[in-house]
Short mmCIF file of C-alpha atoms in Angstrom, two decimals:
data_model
loop_
_atom_site.label_atom_id
_atom_site.label_comp_id
_atom_site.label_asym_id
_atom_site.label_seq_id
_atom_site.Cartn_x
_atom_site.Cartn_y
_atom_site.Cartn_z
CA UNK S 221 0.01 0.00 -0.01
CA UNK S 222 1.38 3.40 -0.98
CA UNK S 223 1.32 6.18 1.58
CA UNK S 224 1.56 9.91 0.94
CA UNK S 225 3.18 12.58 3.06
CA UNK S 226 2.62 16.29 3.15
CA UNK S 227 5.76 18.42 3.00
CA UNK S 228 6.31 21.71 4.85
CA UNK S 229 5.25 23.72 1.80
CA UNK S 230 1.91 21.90 1.61
CA UNK S 231 2.84 19.75 -1.36
CA UNK S 232 1.70 16.17 -1.22
CA UNK S 233 4.17 13.61 -2.56
CA UNK S 234 3.93 9.87 -2.90
CA UNK S 235 6.51 7.27 -2.02
CA UNK S 236 6.56 6.11 -5.62
CA UNK S 237 8.31 7.82 -8.60
CA UNK S 238 5.04 9.10 -10.15
CA UNK S 239 4.03 10.94 -6.99
CA UNK S 240 7.47 12.54 -6.73
CA UNK S 241 7.23 13.72 -10.37
CA UNK S 242 3.80 15.20 -9.76
CA UNK S 243 5.02 17.28 -6.82
CA UNK S 244 8.00 18.50 -8.85
CA UNK S 245 5.74 19.64 -11.67
CA UNK S 246 3.50 21.54 -9.26
CA UNK S 247 6.46 23.35 -7.75
CA UNK S 248 7.72 24.17 -11.25
CA UNK S 249 4.36 25.67 -12.29
CA UNK S 250 4.30 27.83 -9.16
CA UNK S 251 7.84 29.01 -9.91
CA UNK S 252 6.93 29.99 -13.49
CA UNK S 253 3.93 32.16 -12.47
CA UNK S 254 5.74 35.43 -11.60
CA UNK S 255 8.20 34.94 -14.48
CA UNK S 256 5.36 34.65 -16.98
CA UNK S 257 3.74 37.76 -15.52
CA UNK S 258 6.97 39.68 -15.93
CA UNK S 259 7.24 38.53 -19.53
CA UNK S 260 3.72 39.73 -20.35
CA UNK S 261 4.36 43.07 -18.63
CA UNK S 262 7.60 43.46 -20.56
CA UNK S 263 5.83 42.79 -23.87
CA UNK S 264 3.14 45.39 -23.06
CA UNK S 265 5.75 48.00 -22.14
CA UNK S 266 7.73 47.26 -25.31
CA UNK S 267 4.60 47.57 -27.45
CA UNK S 268 3.71 50.92 -25.86
CA UNK S 269 7.23 52.24 -26.38
CA UNK S 270 7.19 51.08 -30.00
CA UNK S 271 3.83 52.73 -30.64
CA UNK S 272 5.11 55.94 -29.04
CA UNK S 273 8.17 55.94 -31.30
CA UNK S 274 6.00 55.30 -34.36
CA UNK S 275 3.65 58.12 -33.38
CA UNK S 276 6.48 60.54 -32.67
CA UNK S 277 8.68 59.90 -35.70
CA UNK S 278 6.86 57.85 -38.33
CA UNK S 279 3.07 57.80 -38.69
CA UNK S 280 0.12 59.14 -36.74
CA UNK S 281 -3.59 58.89 -37.37
CA UNK S 282 -5.52 62.17 -37.34
CA UNK S 283 -9.26 62.82 -37.29
CA UNK S 284 -10.65 65.33 -39.79
CA UNK S 285 -12.21 68.02 -37.53
CA UNK S 286 -14.48 69.82 -39.97
CA UNK S 287 -15.95 69.83 -43.47
CA UNK S 288 -13.32 72.18 -44.96
CA UNK S 289 -11.70 69.35 -46.97
CA UNK S 290 -14.93 67.89 -48.33
CA UNK S 291 -14.49 66.86 -51.91
CA UNK S 292 -11.57 64.76 -50.69
CA UNK S 293 -12.10 64.14 -46.95
CA UNK S 294 -15.20 64.25 -44.79
CA UNK S 295 -15.57 65.24 -41.15
CA UNK S 296 -14.53 62.44 -38.77
CA UNK S 297 -12.51 60.60 -41.46
CA UNK S 298 -9.18 59.20 -40.27
CA UNK S 299 -6.00 59.83 -42.24
CA UNK S 300 -2.51 58.40 -41.75
CA UNK S 301 0.02 61.21 -41.62
CA UNK S 302 3.66 60.76 -42.58
CA UNK S 303 5.74 62.47 -39.90
CA UNK S 304 9.03 60.86 -40.94
CA UNK S 305 9.66 62.87 -44.13
CA UNK S 306 9.51 66.30 -42.39
CA UNK S 307 11.72 64.93 -39.63
CA UNK S 308 14.29 64.14 -42.31
CA UNK S 309 14.01 67.69 -43.64
CA UNK S 310 11.74 67.10 -46.65
CA UNK S 311 9.76 70.22 -47.54
CA UNK S 312 6.02 70.21 -48.37
CA UNK S 313 5.16 70.27 -52.07
CA UNK S 314 2.31 71.85 -53.99
CA UNK S 315 -0.82 69.68 -54.05
CA UNK S 316 -0.04 67.70 -50.88
CA UNK S 317 -2.60 67.49 -48.09
CA UNK S 318 -0.82 68.41 -44.88
CA UNK S 319 -1.62 68.52 -41.16
CA UNK S 320 -0.18 71.53 -39.34
CA UNK S 321 -0.19 73.28 -36.00
CA UNK S 322 -2.33 76.37 -35.72
CA UNK S 323 0.04 79.29 -36.44
CA UNK S 324 -2.23 81.58 -34.41
CA UNK S 325 -5.93 82.36 -34.59
CA UNK S 326 -6.79 79.93 -37.40
CA UNK S 327 -8.59 77.33 -35.31
CA UNK S 328 -12.05 78.49 -34.25
CA UNK S 329 -13.69 75.12 -33.62
CA UNK S 330 -13.38 73.26 -30.27
CA UNK S 331 -10.84 70.44 -30.34
CA UNK S 332 -13.19 67.98 -28.59
CA UNK S 333 -13.41 66.40 -25.17
CA UNK S 334 -10.89 64.14 -23.53
CA UNK S 335 -11.45 60.91 -21.64
CA UNK S 336 -9.53 57.78 -20.78
CA UNK S 337 -10.20 56.02 -24.10
CA UNK S 338 -9.18 59.04 -26.16
CA UNK S 339 -6.09 59.46 -24.01
CA UNK S 340 -5.00 55.86 -24.59
CA UNK S 341 -5.67 56.08 -28.33
CA UNK S 342 -3.76 59.36 -28.62
CA UNK S 343 -0.72 57.84 -26.92
CA UNK S 344 -0.89 54.95 -29.39
CA UNK S 345 -1.05 57.37 -32.30
CA UNK S 346 -4.57 56.25 -33.26
CA UNK S 347 -6.21 59.57 -32.41
CA UNK S 348 -5.07 63.13 -31.70
CA UNK S 349 -5.08 64.38 -28.13
CA UNK S 350 -8.06 66.48 -27.07
CA UNK S 351 -5.89 69.56 -26.55
CA UNK S 352 -4.06 69.35 -29.88
CA UNK S 353 -4.70 72.36 -32.12
CA UNK S 354 -4.07 70.93 -35.58
CA UNK S 355 -5.61 71.69 -38.97
CA UNK S 356 -5.56 70.01 -42.36
CA UNK S 357 -5.45 71.76 -45.75
CA UNK S 358 -4.00 71.36 -49.25
CA UNK S 359 -0.74 73.11 -50.12
CA UNK S 360 -1.43 75.37 -53.09
CA UNK S 361 1.81 77.33 -53.26
CA UNK S 362 5.28 77.27 -51.69
CA UNK S 363 7.93 79.89 -51.06
CA UNK S 364 8.70 81.93 -54.18
CA UNK S 365 5.30 81.28 -55.81
CA UNK S 366 2.74 83.87 -56.77
CA UNK S 367 -0.95 83.11 -56.10
CA UNK S 368 -3.78 84.84 -57.94
CA UNK S 369 -7.15 84.39 -56.29
CA UNK S 370 -9.86 86.59 -57.83
CA UNK S 371 -13.65 86.30 -57.78
CA UNK S 372 -15.10 84.62 -60.83
CA UNK S 373 -11.68 83.35 -61.93
CA UNK S 374 -9.82 80.06 -61.60
CA UNK S 375 -7.10 79.87 -58.99
CA UNK S 376 -3.70 80.58 -60.53
CA UNK S 377 -0.17 79.79 -59.35
CA UNK S 378 2.70 81.50 -61.14
CA UNK S 379 0.28 82.56 -63.87
CA UNK S 380 -0.99 79.01 -64.56
CA UNK S 381 -4.68 78.28 -63.91
CA UNK S 382 -5.26 75.15 -61.83
CA UNK S 383 -7.70 72.44 -62.90
CA UNK S 384 -9.22 71.45 -59.53
CA UNK S 385 -11.45 68.35 -59.85
CA UNK S 386 -10.93 67.68 -56.11
CA UNK S 387 -13.08 70.68 -55.13
CA UNK S 388 -16.40 70.02 -53.40
CA UNK S 389 -19.20 70.10 -56.01
CA UNK S 390 -20.50 73.64 -56.43
CA UNK S 391 -17.57 75.16 -54.56
CA UNK S 392 -15.91 78.13 -56.28
CA UNK S 393 -12.12 78.59 -56.30
CA UNK S 394 -11.92 82.06 -54.80
CA UNK S 395 -15.33 83.78 -54.78
CA UNK S 396 -15.84 83.73 -50.99
CA UNK S 397 -12.53 85.33 -50.09
CA UNK S 398 -10.91 86.93 -53.18
CA UNK S 399 -7.53 88.13 -52.04
CA UNK S 400 -6.07 89.10 -55.38
CA UNK S 401 -2.36 88.51 -55.91
CA UNK S 402 -0.16 87.21 -53.07
CA UNK S 403 3.57 86.56 -53.16
CA UNK S 404 4.57 83.64 -50.95
CA UNK S 405 7.94 84.29 -49.23
CA UNK S 406 10.56 81.62 -48.62
CA UNK S 407 9.80 79.45 -45.58
CA UNK S 408 6.02 79.82 -45.91
CA UNK S 409 3.11 78.03 -47.62
CA UNK S 410 -0.25 79.07 -49.02
CA UNK S 411 -2.88 76.46 -48.06
CA UNK S 412 -6.56 76.09 -48.94
CA UNK S 413 -9.40 73.68 -48.20
CA UNK S 414 -11.04 71.64 -50.95
CA UNK S 415 -14.45 72.90 -49.80
CA UNK S 416 -13.64 76.51 -50.57
CA UNK S 417 -17.03 77.81 -49.44
CA UNK S 418 -16.53 76.29 -45.98
CA UNK S 419 -12.81 76.78 -45.29
CA UNK S 420 -11.18 79.49 -43.20
CA UNK S 421 -7.88 78.93 -44.97
CA UNK S 422 -5.09 81.22 -46.17
CA UNK S 423 -7.59 83.40 -48.09
CA UNK S 424 -9.74 84.12 -45.02
CA UNK S 425 -6.74 84.57 -42.74
CA UNK S 426 -5.12 86.97 -45.22
CA UNK S 427 -8.23 89.16 -45.08
CA UNK S 428 -9.24 88.83 -41.42
CA UNK S 429 -6.24 87.68 -39.35
CA UNK S 430 -3.74 90.38 -38.33
CA UNK S 431 -0.98 87.81 -38.75
CA UNK S 432 -2.00 87.15 -42.36
CA UNK S 433 -2.64 83.90 -44.19
CA UNK S 434 0.87 82.53 -44.71
CA UNK S 435 1.66 79.24 -42.99
CA UNK S 436 5.24 78.76 -41.67
CA UNK S 437 6.76 75.56 -43.01
CA UNK S 438 7.93 74.73 -39.51
CA UNK S 439 4.30 74.33 -38.39
CA UNK S 440 3.73 71.38 -40.72
CA UNK S 441 3.44 68.11 -38.80
CA UNK S 442 3.36 65.87 -41.83
CA UNK S 443 1.66 64.88 -45.05
CA UNK S 444 -1.62 62.98 -45.03
CA UNK S 445 -0.95 60.01 -47.30
CA UNK S 446 -3.80 57.54 -46.74
CA UNK S 447 -7.46 57.75 -45.86
CA UNK S 448 -7.65 54.80 -43.46
CA UNK S 449 -11.22 55.13 -42.09
CA UNK S 450 -13.94 54.41 -42.96
CA UNK S 451 -12.66 51.21 -44.56
CA UNK S 452 -15.07 51.33 -47.48
CA UNK S 453 -13.46 54.60 -48.62
CA UNK S 454 -9.85 53.60 -48.02
CA UNK S 455 -7.60 55.34 -50.53
CA UNK S 456 -4.28 57.05 -51.01
CA UNK S 457 -4.01 60.85 -51.22
CA UNK S 458 -1.77 61.55 -54.21
CA UNK S 459 -0.80 64.95 -55.59
CA UNK S 460 -3.34 65.99 -58.26
CA UNK S 461 -2.00 66.04 -61.81
CA UNK S 462 -2.66 69.77 -62.26
CA UNK S 463 0.26 70.63 -59.96
CA UNK S 464 2.72 68.76 -62.16
CA UNK S 465 2.23 71.47 -64.78
CA UNK S 466 3.72 74.05 -62.44
CA UNK S 467 7.15 72.48 -62.60
#
């Protein structure tokens, strides 16, 4: 008859080999518990650090805050923004859709409420923080360019009229805020929304903002390259062909 004894640590072991093996396995499982927990915690920390690095230097998802880019992007769409190229010193080009920090007095809409979920998503780069003051527009002209924006006329850059199929249907190029001729100095951009009748862009700022409507290149966070949400409208955001004619 086989008898079992209880050790000081509460483990029951048998006199035979199988009982001894069973007790050894139980002690091994108990020993692996904290180690496994540390491994999981380490993986979570590593994932968070990686997502933070990606958000800071590579790609971040931004939410479209208004209807000013309708024709291309709708309110509450999500776009993936390339932050790596500006970090390497690449300058914005005509026709690109860019996200930029408010240079002062441009943003009139509330940025939204916070919350735990939004805070977590913002740290992961899947959503902007509630207190971020960022805007999104299309680059029309860069430093050294001349913009002509007159009522009843097509928008011109360096004397060439732009063909703008990306405009929101019924939207006019310059009728709402005709600013005439503007010379863009080096280090600045001229940006406009695709829904010209609902965009307080460089035209409006030039007429109503004491600081003017020129956007400093240093305020650009990155280029919006992909519409990632909603999934049924997933698409890239290339530079329209009309800007290739400007050289």
